[in-house]
PDB file of C-alpha atoms in Angstrom:
ATOM      1  CA  MET A   1     103.980  77.270 102.339  1.00 38.00           C
ATOM      2  CA  ILE A   2     101.167  78.702 101.867  1.00 40.00           C
ATOM      3  CA  PRO A   3      98.698  79.035 104.927  1.00 43.00           C
ATOM      4  CA  LEU A   4      95.431  77.962 106.665  1.00 43.00           C
ATOM      5  CA  LEU A   5      93.051  79.972 105.434  1.00 44.00           C
ATOM      6  CA  ILE A   6      89.921  78.660 106.069  1.00 43.00           C
ATOM      7  CA  PRO A   7      89.557  77.885 110.371  1.00 44.00           C
ATOM      8  CA  ILE A   8      89.289  74.349 110.989  1.00 42.00           C
ATOM      9  CA  THR A   9      85.803  75.336 113.158  1.00 43.00           C
ATOM     10  CA  LEU A  10      84.732  76.335 108.749  1.00 40.00           C
ATOM     11  CA  MET A  11      86.011  73.451 107.913  1.00 47.00           C
ATOM     12  CA  GLY A  12      83.978  71.397 110.669  1.00 46.00           C
ATOM     13  CA  GLN A  13      80.441  72.677 109.842  1.00 41.00           C
ATOM     14  CA  SER A  14      80.553  72.000 106.259  1.00 48.00           C
ATOM     15  CA  GLY A  15      82.242  68.614 106.473  1.00 56.00           C
ATOM     16  CA  LEU A  16      85.601  69.131 105.232  1.00 61.00           C
ATOM     17  CA  SER A  17      88.846  67.395 106.836  1.00 66.00           C
ATOM     18  CA  LYS A  18      91.551  68.193 107.147  1.00 66.00           C
ATOM     19  CA  ASN A  19      92.868  65.509 104.352  1.00 69.00           C
ATOM     20  CA  ASP A  20      89.953  66.807 101.623  1.00 68.00           C
ATOM     21  CA  LEU A  21      91.634  70.740 102.270  1.00 66.00           C
ATOM     22  CA  VAL A  22      94.989  68.901 101.729  1.00 68.00           C
ATOM     23  CA  ASN A  23      93.403  67.747  98.297  1.00 63.00           C
ATOM     24  CA  THR A  24      91.746  70.000  97.189  1.00 63.00           C
ATOM     25  CA  LEU A  25      94.326  72.467  97.822  1.00 65.00           C
ATOM     26  CA  GLY A  26      97.045  70.320  95.917  1.00 59.00           C
ATOM     27  CA  CYS A  27      99.830  70.973  98.564  1.00 70.00           C
ATOM     28  CA  GLY A  28     101.227  67.483  98.421  1.00 61.00           C
ATOM     29  CA  ASN A  29     101.821  68.443  95.113  1.00 66.00           C
ATOM     30  CA  CYS A  30     105.010  70.275  96.015  1.00 69.00           C
ATOM     31  CA  HIS A  31     105.576  69.199  99.733  1.00 70.00           C
ATOM     32  CA  SER A  32     106.962  66.349 100.760  1.00 66.00           C
ATOM     33  CA  GLY A  33     105.543  63.494 103.626  1.00 70.00           C
ATOM     34  CA  ILE A  34     101.741  64.423 101.406  1.00 68.00           C
ATOM     35  CA  GLN A  35      99.566  62.914  99.172  1.00 73.00           C
ATOM     36  CA  GLY A  36      99.790  63.881  95.630  1.00 70.00           C
ATOM     37  CA  SER A  37      96.004  65.450  95.357  1.00 63.00           C
ATOM     38  CA  THR A  38      93.404  63.188  93.559  1.00 59.00           C
ATOM     39  CA  VAL A  39      91.984  66.705  91.648  1.00 61.00           C
ATOM     40  CA  ILE A  40      94.474  69.873  90.870  1.00 61.00           C
ATOM     41  CA  ASN A  41      95.019  67.851  87.969  1.00 66.00           C
ATOM     42  CA  LYS A  42      91.431  67.895  87.214  1.00 71.00           C
ATOM     43  CA  ASN A  43      90.538  71.323  88.649  1.00 68.00           C
ATOM     44  CA  ALA A  44      93.198  73.100  86.937  1.00 74.00           C
ATOM     45  CA  PRO A  45      92.926  74.511  82.940  1.00 83.00           C
ATOM     46  CA  ASP A  46      94.811  72.995  81.006  1.00 91.00           C
ATOM     47  CA  LEU A  47      97.061  75.521  79.691  1.00 94.00           C
ATOM     48  CA  SER A  48      98.536  73.368  76.003  1.00 96.00           C
ATOM     49  CA  TYR A  49      96.338  76.122  74.116  1.00 97.00           C
ATOM     50  CA  SER A  50      97.107  79.246  76.562  1.00 98.00           C
ATOM     51  CA  GLY A  51      97.906  81.391  74.080  1.00 98.00           C
ATOM     52  CA  LEU A  52      94.443  81.131  71.989  1.00 98.00           C
ATOM     53  CA  LYS A  53      92.669  81.429  74.909  1.00 98.00           C
ATOM     54  CA  TYR A  54      93.744  84.606  76.979  1.00 97.00           C
ATOM     55  CA  ASN A  55      94.731  87.998  76.588  1.00 98.00           C
ATOM     56  CA  GLU A  56      97.525  88.629  77.304  1.00 99.00           C
ATOM     57  CA  ALA A  57      97.190  91.591  79.434  1.00 99.00           C
ATOM     58  CA  TYR A  58      95.237  89.228  81.307  1.00 96.00           C
ATOM     59  CA  LEU A  59      98.022  86.610  82.079  1.00 98.00           C
ATOM     60  CA  TYR A  60      99.966  88.763  83.388  1.00 98.00           C
ATOM     61  CA  ASP A  61      97.557  90.129  85.749  1.00 96.00           C
ATOM     62  CA  TYR A  62      96.921  86.558  86.975  1.00 94.00           C
ATOM     63  CA  LEU A  63      99.092  85.910  87.620  1.00 96.00           C
ATOM     64  CA  LYS A  64     100.884  89.028  89.308  1.00 96.00           C
ATOM     65  CA  SER A  65      97.440  89.060  91.300  1.00 92.00           C
ATOM     66  CA  PRO A  66      95.290  85.016  90.793  1.00 90.00           C
ATOM     67  CA  GLN A  67      91.633  85.858  92.235  1.00 88.00           C
ATOM     68  CA  THR A  68      88.451  83.338  92.185  1.00 76.00           C
ATOM     69  CA  VAL A  69      87.452  82.789  88.935  1.00 79.00           C
ATOM     70  CA  ARG A  70      85.877  79.205  88.872  1.00 72.00           C
ATOM     71  CA  GLN A  71      83.161  78.705  91.363  1.00 64.00           C
ATOM     72  CA  HIS A  72      82.389  75.337  91.592  1.00 60.00           C
ATOM     73  CA  ILE A  73      85.925  73.533  91.806  1.00 58.00           C
ATOM     74  CA  GLY A  74      85.596  73.866  95.944  1.00 60.00           C
ATOM     75  CA  ASN A  75      88.317  74.834  97.149  1.00 59.00           C
ATOM     76  CA  SER A  76      90.811  74.274  94.970  1.00 51.00           C
ATOM     77  CA  ARG A  77      92.855  77.840  93.646  1.00 60.00           C
ATOM     78  CA  MET A  78      96.690  79.075  92.830  1.00 74.00           C
ATOM     79  CA  PRO A  79      98.440  80.173  95.347  1.00 79.00           C
ATOM     80  CA  ASN A  80      99.740  83.761  94.671  1.00 84.00           C
ATOM     81  CA  PHE A  81     103.596  83.400  94.793  1.00 88.00           C
ATOM     82  CA  GLN A  82     104.701  87.467  94.248  1.00 95.00           C
ATOM     83  CA  PHE A  83     106.708  87.015  91.546  1.00 94.00           C
ATOM     84  CA  SER A  84     108.063  89.791  90.325  1.00 98.00           C
ATOM     85  CA  ASP A  85     107.428  92.144  87.695  1.00 98.00           C
ATOM     86  CA  ASP A  86     109.904  90.267  85.163  1.00 98.00           C
ATOM     87  CA  GLU A  87     109.284  86.726  86.625  1.00 98.00           C
ATOM     88  CA  ALA A  88     105.409  87.460  86.487  1.00 98.00           C
ATOM     89  CA  TYR A  89     106.734  88.595  82.748  1.00 99.00           C
ATOM     90  CA  ALA A  90     108.438  85.947  81.611  1.00 98.00           C
ATOM     91  CA  LEU A  91     105.770  83.294  82.398  1.00 97.00           C
ATOM     92  CA  THR A  92     103.267  85.117  80.947  1.00 98.00           C
ATOM     93  CA  ILE A  93     105.372  85.117  77.659  1.00 99.00           C
ATOM     94  CA  PHE A  94     106.270  80.806  78.247  1.00 98.00           C
ATOM     95  CA  LEU A  95     101.987  80.648  78.051  1.00 98.00           C
ATOM     96  CA  MET A  96     101.747  81.986  75.486  1.00 99.00           C
ATOM     97  CA  SER A  97     103.259  80.174  73.047  1.00 98.00           C
ATOM     98  CA  LYS A  98     101.099  77.027  74.349  1.00 98.00           C
ATOM     99  CA  VAL A  99      99.150  76.923  70.653  1.00 98.00           C
ATOM    100  CA  SER A 100      97.969  73.255  70.932  1.00 98.00           C
ATOM    101  CA  LEU A 101      93.930  72.879  70.174  1.00 97.00           C
ATOM    102  CA  PRO A 102      92.434  70.287  71.171  1.00 95.00           C
ATOM    103  CA  LYS A 103      92.169  67.651  68.335  1.00 92.00           C
ATOM    104  CA  GLU A 104      90.383  69.146  65.034  1.00 92.00           C
ATOM    105  CA  ARG A 105      89.737  72.418  66.303  1.00 96.00           C
ATOM    106  CA  VAL A 106      90.742  75.506  64.352  1.00 96.00           C
ATOM    107  CA  LEU A 107      90.395  78.886  65.811  1.00 98.00           C
ATOM    108  CA  LYS A 108      89.121  81.566  63.594  1.00 95.00           C
ATOM    109  CA  LYS A 109      88.927  85.118  63.129  1.00 95.00           C
ATOM    110  CA  ARG A 110      85.002  86.723  63.034  1.00 96.00           C
ATOM    111  CA  ARG A 111      83.225  89.902  63.533  1.00 96.00           C
ATOM    112  CA  TYR A 112      81.402  90.095  67.346  1.00 96.00           C
ATOM    113  CA  LYS A 113      78.167  92.533  67.171  1.00 93.00           C
ATOM    114  CA  SER A 114      75.979  92.377  70.087  1.00 93.00           C
ATOM    115  CA  ASN A 115      72.349  94.403  69.554  1.00 93.00           C
ATOM    116  CA  GLU A 116      70.097  95.249  72.726  1.00 93.00           C
ATOM    117  CA  ASN A 117      68.293  91.524  72.311  1.00 95.00           C
ATOM    118  CA  THR A 118      71.605  89.249  73.027  1.00 96.00           C
ATOM    119  CA  PHE A 119      71.630  90.190  77.004  1.00 95.00           C
ATOM    120  CA  ALA A 120      67.762  88.357  76.842  1.00 95.00           C
ATOM    121  CA  LEU A 121      69.671  85.734  74.149  1.00 96.00           C
ATOM    122  CA  ILE A 122      72.147  85.048  77.194  1.00 96.00           C
ATOM    123  CA  ASN A 123      69.400  84.566  79.872  1.00 95.00           C
ATOM    124  CA  THR A 124      66.424  83.932  78.680  1.00 95.00           C
ATOM    125  CA  GLU A 125      66.915  81.871  75.330  1.00 95.00           C
ATOM    126  CA  TYR A 126      70.255  80.141  76.269  1.00 95.00           C
ATOM    127  CA  GLN A 127      69.350  80.003  80.368  1.00 94.00           C
ATOM    128  CA  CYS A 128      73.130  80.121  81.024  1.00 94.00           C
ATOM    129  CA  THR A 129      72.732  82.411  84.106  1.00 94.00           C
ATOM    130  CA  ALA A 130      70.814  78.973  85.652  1.00 93.00           C
ATOM    131  CA  CYS A 131      75.315  78.501  86.331  1.00 90.00           C
ATOM    132  CA  HIS A 132      76.854  81.916  84.996  1.00 91.00           C
ATOM    133  CA  SER A 133      77.119  85.093  86.906  1.00 91.00           C
ATOM    134  CA  LEU A 134      76.913  88.365  84.681  1.00 94.00           C
ATOM    135  CA  ASN A 135      75.784  92.313  85.390  1.00 88.00           C
ATOM    136  CA  GLY A 136      74.767  90.946  88.567  1.00 86.00           C
ATOM    137  CA  SER A 137      72.262  88.598  87.174  1.00 86.00           C
ATOM    138  CA  GLY A 138      72.047  85.076  88.068  1.00 88.00           C
ATOM    139  CA  ASN A 139      73.725  82.536  90.288  1.00 87.00           C
ATOM    140  CA  ASN A 140      77.376  82.718  90.646  1.00 83.00           C
ATOM    141  CA  LYS A 141      78.028  78.962  90.286  1.00 83.00           C
ATOM    142  CA  SER A 142      79.641  78.267  87.677  1.00 84.00           C
ATOM    143  CA  ILE A 143      82.391  81.153  86.565  1.00 85.00           C
ATOM    144  CA  ASP A 144      80.872  85.083  86.537  1.00 92.00           C
ATOM    145  CA  LEU A 145      80.929  85.847  82.668  1.00 94.00           C
ATOM    146  CA  SER A 146      80.920  88.970  83.234  1.00 94.00           C
ATOM    147  CA  LEU A 147      84.442  89.348  83.453  1.00 94.00           C
ATOM    148  CA  ALA A 148      85.081  87.237  79.728  1.00 95.00           C
ATOM    149  CA  GLY A 149      85.919  89.398  77.960  1.00 95.00           C
ATOM    150  CA  ARG A 150      88.501  91.139  79.521  1.00 96.00           C
ATOM    151  CA  ARG A 151      90.019  87.694  80.161  1.00 96.00           C
ATOM    152  CA  LEU A 152      89.348  85.093  77.469  1.00 97.00           C
ATOM    153  CA  LYS A 153      90.210  85.760  73.212  1.00 98.00           C
ATOM    154  CA  PRO A 154      87.197  86.229  71.601  1.00 98.00           C
ATOM    155  CA  GLU A 155      88.038  83.614  68.941  1.00 98.00           C
ATOM    156  CA  TRP A 156      87.940  80.631  71.701  1.00 98.00           C
ATOM    157  CA  LEU A 157      85.145  82.365  73.246  1.00 98.00           C
ATOM    158  CA  PHE A 158      83.627  81.820  70.043  1.00 98.00           C
ATOM    159  CA  ASP A 159      85.447  78.089  69.875  1.00 97.00           C
ATOM    160  CA  ILE A 160      84.076  76.431  73.911  1.00 96.00           C
ATOM    161  CA  ILE A 161      80.273  78.318  73.256  1.00 97.00           C
ATOM    162  CA  LEU A 162      80.601  76.681  69.918  1.00 97.00           C
ATOM    163  CA  LYS A 163      81.897  73.419  71.108  1.00 95.00           C
ATOM    164  CA  PRO A 164      82.354  72.818  74.846  1.00 93.00           C
ATOM    165  CA  SER A 165      82.490  69.124  75.275  1.00 91.00           C
ATOM    166  CA  ALA A 166      86.317  69.589  73.252  1.00 92.00           C
ATOM    167  CA  TYR A 167      87.327  71.816  76.247  1.00 92.00           C
ATOM    168  CA  VAL A 168      85.315  71.098  79.342  1.00 85.00           C
ATOM    169  CA  PRO A 169      85.530  67.431  80.943  1.00 73.00           C
ATOM    170  CA  ARG A 170      82.842  64.926  80.145  1.00 67.00           C
ATOM    171  CA  ALA A 171      80.538  65.295  83.717  1.00 65.00           C
ATOM    172  CA  SER A 172      80.731  69.014  83.373  1.00 72.00           C
ATOM    173  CA  PRO A 173      76.592  70.668  83.167  1.00 76.00           C
ATOM    174  CA  MET A 174      77.724  72.779  80.376  1.00 85.00           C
ATOM    175  CA  PRO A 175      75.200  71.869  77.627  1.00 89.00           C
ATOM    176  CA  THR A 176      76.313  71.717  73.542  1.00 92.00           C
ATOM    177  CA  PHE A 177      73.166  73.891  72.183  1.00 94.00           C
ATOM    178  CA  PHE A 178      74.341  74.794  68.736  1.00 95.00           C
ATOM    179  CA  ASN A 179      75.495  72.898  65.909  1.00 94.00           C
ATOM    180  CA  GLU A 180      78.092  73.822  63.558  1.00 92.00           C
ATOM    181  CA  ASP A 181      76.175  75.860  61.100  1.00 96.00           C
ATOM    182  CA  LYS A 182      75.220  79.496  60.092  1.00 95.00           C
ATOM    183  CA  GLU A 183      72.754  80.274  61.629  1.00 96.00           C
ATOM    184  CA  ALA A 184      74.603  78.870  64.832  1.00 96.00           C
ATOM    185  CA  TYR A 185      78.164  81.376  64.575  1.00 97.00           C
ATOM    186  CA  GLU A 186      75.175  84.200  63.825  1.00 97.00           C
ATOM    187  CA  LYS A 187      74.927  83.808  67.556  1.00 97.00           C
ATOM    188  CA  ILE A 188      77.603  82.512  68.647  1.00 98.00           C
ATOM    189  CA  SER A 189      79.163  86.191  66.847  1.00 98.00           C
ATOM    190  CA  GLU A 190      76.621  88.385  69.278  1.00 98.00           C
ATOM    191  CA  ILE A 191      77.384  86.891  72.466  1.00 98.00           C
ATOM    192  CA  VAL A 192      80.646  86.788  72.195  1.00 98.00           C
ATOM    193  CA  GLY A 193      80.312  90.568  71.106  1.00 97.00           C
ATOM    194  CA  TYR A 194      77.901  91.327  73.487  1.00 97.00           C
ATOM    195  CA  LEU A 195      80.825  89.455  76.726  1.00 97.00           C
ATOM    196  CA  LYS A 196      83.828  91.268  74.754  1.00 96.00           C
ATOM    197  CA  ASP A 197      82.461  94.787  75.056  1.00 95.00           C
ATOM    198  CA  LEU A 198      80.671  94.601  78.051  1.00 94.00           C
ATOM    199  CA  ASP A 199      84.140  94.212  79.798  1.00 91.00           C
ATOM    200  CA  GLY A 200      85.855  95.821  77.002  1.00 91.00           C
ATOM    201  CA  PRO A 201      87.023  99.275  79.172  1.00 93.00           C
ATOM    202  CA  SER A 202      89.511  97.042  81.636  1.00 95.00           C
ATOM    203  CA  LEU A 203      91.144  95.193  79.229  1.00 97.00           C
ATOM    204  CA  ASP A 204      91.888  98.484  77.880  1.00 97.00           C
ATOM    205  CA  LYS A 205      93.438  99.242  81.014  1.00 97.00           C
ATOM    206  CA  LEU A 206      95.189  96.189  81.511  1.00 98.00           C
ATOM    207  CA  ASN A 207      96.890  96.308  78.192  1.00 98.00           C
ATOM    208  CA  SER A 208      98.101 100.177  78.732  1.00 98.00           C
ATOM    209  CA  HIS A 209      99.700  98.671  81.835  1.00 98.00           C
ATOM    210  CA  TYR A 210     101.088  95.194  80.054  1.00 99.00           C
ATOM    211  CA  LYS A 211     102.909  97.715  77.183  1.00 98.00           C
ATOM    212  CA  LYS A 212     104.747  99.311  80.134  1.00 98.00           C
ATOM    213  CA  VAL A 213     106.132  96.267  81.720  1.00 98.00           C
ATOM    214  CA  SER A 214     107.185  94.918  77.492  1.00 98.00           C
ATOM    215  CA  LYS A 215     109.287  97.997  77.112  1.00 98.00           C
ATOM    216  CA  GLU A 216     110.840  97.301  81.248  1.00 98.00           C
ATOM    217  CA  ASN A 217     111.291  93.597  80.776  1.00 98.00           C
ATOM    218  CA  SER A 218     112.182  93.861  76.943  1.00 97.00           C
ATOM    219  CA  THR A 219     114.808  91.415  77.863  1.00 98.00           C
ATOM    220  CA  ILE A 220     113.363  89.090  79.065  1.00 98.00           C
ATOM    221  CA  THR A 221     113.007  85.463  76.769  1.00 97.00           C
ATOM    222  CA  LEU A 222     110.135  82.833  77.165  1.00 95.00           C
ATOM    223  CA  GLU A 223     113.486  80.080  77.703  1.00 98.00           C
ATOM    224  CA  MET A 224     113.277  82.370  81.189  1.00 98.00           C
ATOM    225  CA  GLY A 225     109.367  81.459  82.164  1.00 97.00           C
ATOM    226  CA  GLN A 226     109.762  78.543  81.267  1.00 97.00           C
ATOM    227  CA  LYS A 227     112.749  77.633  83.557  1.00 97.00           C
ATOM    228  CA  ILE A 228     110.288  79.963  86.137  1.00 95.00           C
ATOM    229  CA  PHE A 229     107.142  77.131  84.665  1.00 94.00           C
ATOM    230  CA  LEU A 230     109.257  73.694  85.021  1.00 88.00           C
TER     231      LEU A 230
END
């Protein structure tokens, strides 16, 4: 069972009841005797296109040691299942096989290049830091954009900036800034280039480690990962 990490006194101070905590953690989705969560399926990311969304080495690293990524989903979080290297690798290659995008979305290879004005484009013109943190600036209400280059494939990052409503719930405050035209593509490519380069060294380290893991687990198949997942 996942240990209760939030002291009862803190739950009282925040107005969070025990039932609310159990609901947001999704305990009843695995354990009998507890009602299933009404929010965990909404809070958990859609994995239908995980192979197009996540950098493979990052996904492996996350499965080995889950960290809080989204600040806007309350206490919902992925538990640390203490996966062995081969289990995490099996799950990774299974999830990387999931490539079903939302209807009518197509990802394309593009050129991404930022310049000295890109941070101002993100921070001032589009005010992304009103919700997101970036380079220690902004508000930590959602996802830290400083980690986007490590976590996300640039093609998917481009598309969610272009058409967020295809990927996030309707109730999400993330606005649609862009039309699908040449000027928009150029600005988004600039933003993606900035985020990609910002965390590039971290991704390089993850890729180097993942390459070793892949060699050491060459007999692992995605079918093995599917059995763990299901």
